[in-house]
């Protein structure tokens, strides 16, 4: 087999699509393969490295982002699926240096150690609290069951969410 | 476990926190450099094979490929290993496990690198696989290393066990089997290696001992150590798993070959295949008690599967041998440990360091004996417990400690409360049980091993006090510990301080960030540096301001004088002090060794921490599934530096061991991993853990103890498995001897005993 030919075939045959996204309220245009993973687009193309990658198969939640308000694993989202959507990543959660109350709660309750699961965890908690401002134990377990943390044993994370729940129930 | 102590209020928010919760923190695998390439490592296709040929031409010709390296491209020693370098960087003639690297590629994109890897043609001749550690030393078994398959033997003998067993009124013998646990740090191995214009190399890759990586890389690359800079922090978790070199040599070789920065970030599968694991062990214990209820004989046989290469296997075995009598006084002991090479992955350093394995067995023995004797398991332990000034487990003198008694007492009181708690059972097909276990765990590397530590304080021109240590932040909270200890010892405020760690170009060598030594070493360093450093500053302050030195002290913002009402009156700020002094920066540094036993007993530890665990489980009689509903610990490790960090270490270590007990095993079959990602290798999720866990910190040390706070990175993980195992036995009568606990075995026992919800097993 002629090697250079084989290679040419390979590179030439890869189509690219124009992706139009809104990321953290900013319009973004990128050219990528239709099957590129959103997590790679975020991390490598756009250098939004707050979104992490750990398992790559939808089991750990380190890559959690919000697409049109829904929590998704960016490692399971293909470029073409993300086209024309509005994405919020961890970088979009705290605006102008002002932390989200969820982030403050994580800070104060020891909801992180190495911090690698934290962006995904914060995203999952954000989605949870938007839906259920005062979650029960069951709600918390359900909502965070797709996010693994190896450091904390979840104690600090649970305390952070409970603090938010307490604050939310006072407001009501 | 009720009162809040002063230390619990020291809930300092971690300095690395804001960047972590906002996602702003750049991990080393997040870094991006101009002209950066992506590297991939081609690993072995077989667990054991001879390499007949390696062809890289096709890969090299692929457009976008900038470098391909094989064993031929290793300029120095083609091997690594913290103690004994016996693992090839790039295999030349033999592969000994599925993670062995044969070639590596750097290309413009990850996909190209991957594609190039698939074009590297390696011809192998498969060899018989050694996958059963029990057969590793057999005469007919193929030898994996020139000296055969014995990595290490270790023993401890005391008294005469055979004779003592004759005098026993009760003897329990059992064989325990523990699994190959994976660290499962959320950030897999990786980083960027950058060739600098001045012919030096910067290695941005997480590790637990930057200076050791530098030493090893210098040996591999045949490059002077001074030309290599290791930036080793922060890390997205390590737990021992990133202590040994991982992708650094490949990144470095590729960066040097291509002249460009090379990023390697292993996928989870690559990490599973190549990464270290906890040593699987088979431990047989025979333990006998005399008529007075005292244990008088204890015989232990340990067989550890170290896998293909050494790394810290020998030290882990020695640790296991040392800890196989735990906090008990036993006059006749015969412990023998063997660690063997196989083609099963590589086992190495992991939180607990061999202690978790033997503690599961030892505490299992204690519970079985207490059951046979029909005495309370904690009472039985107390009856055999060490005293404050008792000699250490392998005959060495150790720092005086009441820890064993303190944690035992604390967990006993806690158990009483728990038993009294009204337990409304959710349904009739579930039964509950409570189990407890205790342990002692040595900190530092042990007698006879180089265990240096050090640190540096410096008043920088900017007016900041820089505290520099060669430690790494892997999530354990060393940055917060340094901040707390330095500000408290010097009296300065957080804003006066800048903390520098994890960069060989900026920090002194402090030894490894392992063995629960970080906190302890920072505290010791400050005790040594505080006086000379303050003296430097005060002398300078006296010369500049005319205020007598004996009235000056370091305070918040600068040098201060304390008024009668206790108020600090500022005299000169650190900034003025730094800028008005004409000479160079004021610096104090220190070098010392981790405290060791005065007795020349190899590997013996000196500073011990103690832990006691209470576990309550709920066993489903229909499925055999075990759910842990309480996991509470009492820890004696000296003063708490930061309660939030302390609690986090204990809870996190506890849950990691909950996984070890109930879920985790990186199963291998004929040298191949049966689980390659987190879909099959299950770690605890939020639904698997108790919603609240209690951590009781016992801070009192014997009077005049000069050793300060001990580290708690490991202790919370050590005695969890036996506590859960005992809780299961309390619930359904099943004695666990193999981890992770099998629901099938639990269920079999349940049906054998015809346990019905209305006749709870043991009561
Ligand atoms: S990396 Fe996407 S779920 Fe694990
Ligand atoms: S904080 Fe390390 S994985 Fe969650």
mmCIF file of N, CA and C in Angstrom, chain B residues 703-753:
data_model
loop_
_atom_site.group_PDB
_atom_site.id
_atom_site.type_symbol
_atom_site.label_atom_id
_atom_site.label_comp_id
_atom_site.label_asym_id
_atom_site.label_seq_id
_atom_site.Cartn_x
_atom_site.Cartn_y
_atom_site.Cartn_z
ATOM 1 N N UNK B 703 2.269 14.696 77.881
ATOM 2 C CA UNK B 703 2.911 15.948 78.276
ATOM 3 C C UNK B 703 4.340 15.998 77.723
ATOM 4 N N UNK B 704 4.736 17.167 77.304
ATOM 5 C CA UNK B 704 6.092 17.382 76.778
ATOM 6 C C UNK B 704 6.353 16.696 75.438
ATOM 7 N N UNK B 705 5.329 16.242 74.786
ATOM 8 C CA UNK B 705 5.557 15.678 73.450
ATOM 9 C C UNK B 705 6.089 16.778 72.543
ATOM 10 N N UNK B 706 7.271 16.575 71.968
ATOM 11 C CA UNK B 706 7.844 17.649 71.146
ATOM 12 C C UNK B 706 7.544 17.518 69.662
ATOM 13 N N UNK B 707 6.663 16.607 69.287
ATOM 14 C CA UNK B 707 6.551 16.315 67.851
ATOM 15 C C UNK B 707 5.365 16.938 67.129
ATOM 16 N N UNK B 708 4.492 17.610 67.890
ATOM 17 C CA UNK B 708 3.441 18.393 67.242
ATOM 18 C C UNK B 708 2.409 17.578 66.481
ATOM 19 N N UNK B 709 1.722 18.244 65.541
ATOM 20 C CA UNK B 709 0.655 17.559 64.798
ATOM 21 C C UNK B 709 1.222 16.461 63.904
ATOM 22 N N UNK B 710 0.547 15.322 63.856
ATOM 23 C CA UNK B 710 0.923 14.244 62.941
ATOM 24 C C UNK B 710 0.016 14.355 61.715
ATOM 25 N N UNK B 711 0.462 13.803 60.623
ATOM 26 C CA UNK B 711 -0.345 13.847 59.409
ATOM 27 C C UNK B 711 -1.488 12.839 59.465
ATOM 28 N N UNK B 712 -2.573 13.143 58.765
ATOM 29 C CA UNK B 712 -3.727 12.245 58.775
ATOM 30 C C UNK B 712 -4.143 11.810 57.363
ATOM 31 N N UNK B 713 -3.200 11.855 56.451
ATOM 32 C CA UNK B 713 -3.529 11.505 55.065
ATOM 33 C C UNK B 713 -3.943 10.049 54.890
ATOM 34 N N UNK B 714 -3.441 9.182 55.753
ATOM 35 C CA UNK B 714 -3.700 7.751 55.551
ATOM 36 C C UNK B 714 -4.630 7.148 56.591
ATOM 37 N N UNK B 715 -4.537 7.608 57.834
ATOM 38 C CA UNK B 715 -5.143 6.898 58.952
ATOM 39 C C UNK B 715 -6.648 6.654 58.782
ATOM 40 N N UNK B 716 -7.337 7.575 58.114
ATOM 41 C CA UNK B 716 -8.782 7.411 57.944
ATOM 42 C C UNK B 716 -9.169 6.285 57.010
ATOM 43 N N UNK B 717 -8.193 5.708 56.333
ATOM 44 C CA UNK B 717 -8.502 4.641 55.376
ATOM 45 C C UNK B 717 -8.154 3.256 55.913
ATOM 46 N N UNK B 718 -7.500 3.188 57.071
ATOM 47 C CA UNK B 718 -6.847 1.930 57.457
ATOM 48 C C UNK B 718 -7.776 0.880 58.073
ATOM 49 N N UNK B 719 -8.630 1.317 59.016
ATOM 50 C CA UNK B 719 -9.396 0.310 59.776
ATOM 51 C C UNK B 719 -10.868 0.215 59.361
ATOM 52 N N UNK B 720 -11.172 0.720 58.190
ATOM 53 C CA UNK B 720 -12.565 0.741 57.739
ATOM 54 C C UNK B 720 -13.065 -0.656 57.335
ATOM 55 N N UNK B 721 -12.255 -1.368 56.553
ATOM 56 C CA UNK B 721 -12.704 -2.672 56.036
ATOM 57 C C UNK B 721 -13.087 -3.634 57.165
ATOM 58 N N UNK B 722 -12.239 -3.798 58.190
ATOM 59 C CA UNK B 722 -12.624 -4.755 59.246
ATOM 60 C C UNK B 722 -13.869 -4.314 60.023
ATOM 61 N N UNK B 723 -14.079 -3.015 60.148
ATOM 62 C CA UNK B 723 -15.278 -2.557 60.866
ATOM 63 C C UNK B 723 -16.531 -2.921 60.068
ATOM 64 N N UNK B 724 -16.477 -2.718 58.761
ATOM 65 C CA UNK B 724 -17.631 -3.068 57.926
ATOM 66 C C UNK B 724 -17.830 -4.586 57.932
ATOM 67 N N UNK B 725 -16.711 -5.307 57.852
ATOM 68 C CA UNK B 725 -16.805 -6.770 57.840
ATOM 69 C C UNK B 725 -17.489 -7.271 59.112
ATOM 70 N N UNK B 726 -17.112 -6.698 60.242
ATOM 71 C CA UNK B 726 -17.715 -7.124 61.506
ATOM 72 C C UNK B 726 -19.204 -6.732 61.570
ATOM 73 N N UNK B 727 -19.518 -5.580 61.012
ATOM 74 C CA UNK B 727 -20.917 -5.150 61.005
ATOM 75 C C UNK B 727 -21.772 -6.135 60.203
ATOM 76 N N UNK B 728 -21.207 -6.642 59.112
ATOM 77 C CA UNK B 728 -21.926 -7.624 58.297
ATOM 78 C C UNK B 728 -22.137 -8.902 59.105
ATOM 79 N N UNK B 729 -21.101 -9.286 59.841
ATOM 80 C CA UNK B 729 -21.225 -10.496 60.658
ATOM 81 C C UNK B 729 -22.295 -10.298 61.744
ATOM 82 N N UNK B 730 -22.310 -9.119 62.331
ATOM 83 C CA UNK B 730 -23.332 -8.831 63.346
ATOM 84 C C UNK B 730 -24.732 -8.935 62.745
ATOM 85 N N UNK B 731 -24.839 -8.489 61.502
ATOM 86 C CA UNK B 731 -26.155 -8.459 60.874
ATOM 87 C C UNK B 731 -26.632 -9.848 60.446
ATOM 88 N N UNK B 732 -25.765 -10.601 59.776
ATOM 89 C CA UNK B 732 -26.233 -11.867 59.205
ATOM 90 C C UNK B 732 -25.390 -13.078 59.571
ATOM 91 N N UNK B 733 -24.335 -12.873 60.360
ATOM 92 C CA UNK B 733 -23.542 -14.005 60.803
ATOM 93 C C UNK B 733 -22.452 -14.431 59.839
ATOM 94 N N UNK B 734 -22.294 -13.704 58.760
ATOM 95 C CA UNK B 734 -21.302 -14.082 57.760
ATOM 96 C C UNK B 734 -19.948 -13.445 58.062
ATOM 97 N N UNK B 735 -18.919 -14.286 58.187
ATOM 98 C CA UNK B 735 -17.556 -13.781 58.453
ATOM 99 C C UNK B 735 -16.856 -13.526 57.123
ATOM 100 N N UNK B 736 -16.611 -12.277 56.837
ATOM 101 C CA UNK B 736 -15.967 -11.920 55.571
ATOM 102 C C UNK B 736 -14.487 -12.273 55.628
ATOM 103 N N UNK B 737 -14.001 -12.947 54.608
ATOM 104 C CA UNK B 737 -12.568 -13.209 54.558
ATOM 105 C C UNK B 737 -11.950 -12.734 53.252
ATOM 106 N N UNK B 738 -12.784 -12.265 52.362
ATOM 107 C CA UNK B 738 -12.275 -11.837 51.067
ATOM 108 C C UNK B 738 -12.929 -10.515 50.692
ATOM 109 N N UNK B 739 -12.111 -9.588 50.223
ATOM 110 C CA UNK B 739 -12.637 -8.304 49.769
ATOM 111 C C UNK B 739 -12.488 -8.230 48.251
ATOM 112 N N UNK B 740 -13.343 -7.466 47.587
ATOM 113 C CA UNK B 740 -14.540 -6.829 48.135
ATOM 114 C C UNK B 740 -15.589 -7.879 48.497
ATOM 115 N N UNK B 741 -16.423 -7.548 49.465
ATOM 116 C CA UNK B 741 -17.437 -8.463 49.960
ATOM 117 C C UNK B 741 -18.347 -8.879 48.809
ATOM 118 N N UNK B 742 -18.571 -10.170 48.704
ATOM 119 C CA UNK B 742 -19.408 -10.651 47.608
ATOM 120 C C UNK B 742 -20.850 -10.821 48.088
ATOM 121 N N UNK B 743 -21.784 -10.191 47.385
ATOM 122 C CA UNK B 743 -23.197 -10.313 47.757
ATOM 123 C C UNK B 743 -23.648 -11.758 47.681
ATOM 124 N N UNK B 744 -23.072 -12.498 46.712
ATOM 125 C CA UNK B 744 -23.458 -13.903 46.562
ATOM 126 C C UNK B 744 -23.124 -14.679 47.824
ATOM 127 N N UNK B 745 -21.914 -14.432 48.345
ATOM 128 C CA UNK B 745 -21.510 -15.157 49.547
ATOM 129 C C UNK B 745 -22.377 -14.764 50.739
ATOM 130 N N UNK B 746 -22.688 -13.489 50.811
ATOM 131 C CA UNK B 746 -23.556 -13.035 51.905
ATOM 132 C C UNK B 746 -24.905 -13.738 51.786
ATOM 133 N N UNK B 747 -25.410 -13.766 50.568
ATOM 134 C CA UNK B 747 -26.722 -14.354 50.330
ATOM 135 C C UNK B 747 -26.715 -15.856 50.647
ATOM 136 N N UNK B 748 -25.639 -16.524 50.235
ATOM 137 C CA UNK B 748 -25.518 -17.956 50.496
ATOM 138 C C UNK B 748 -25.591 -18.207 52.002
ATOM 139 N N UNK B 749 -24.891 -17.355 52.744
ATOM 140 C CA UNK B 749 -24.868 -17.510 54.194
ATOM 141 C C UNK B 749 -26.267 -17.257 54.776
ATOM 142 N N UNK B 750 -26.909 -16.233 54.206
ATOM 143 C CA UNK B 750 -28.249 -15.898 54.680
ATOM 144 C C UNK B 750 -29.189 -17.086 54.480
ATOM 145 N N UNK B 751 -29.104 -17.703 53.300
ATOM 146 C CA UNK B 751 -30.036 -18.822 53.095
ATOM 147 C C UNK B 751 -29.637 -20.037 53.926
ATOM 148 N N UNK B 752 -28.311 -20.218 54.071
ATOM 149 C CA UNK B 752 -27.853 -21.339 54.878
ATOM 150 C C UNK B 752 -28.389 -21.218 56.302
ATOM 151 N N UNK B 753 -28.337 -20.036 56.801
ATOM 152 C CA UNK B 753 -28.784 -19.832 58.177
ATOM 153 C C UNK B 753 -30.289 -19.605 58.261
#
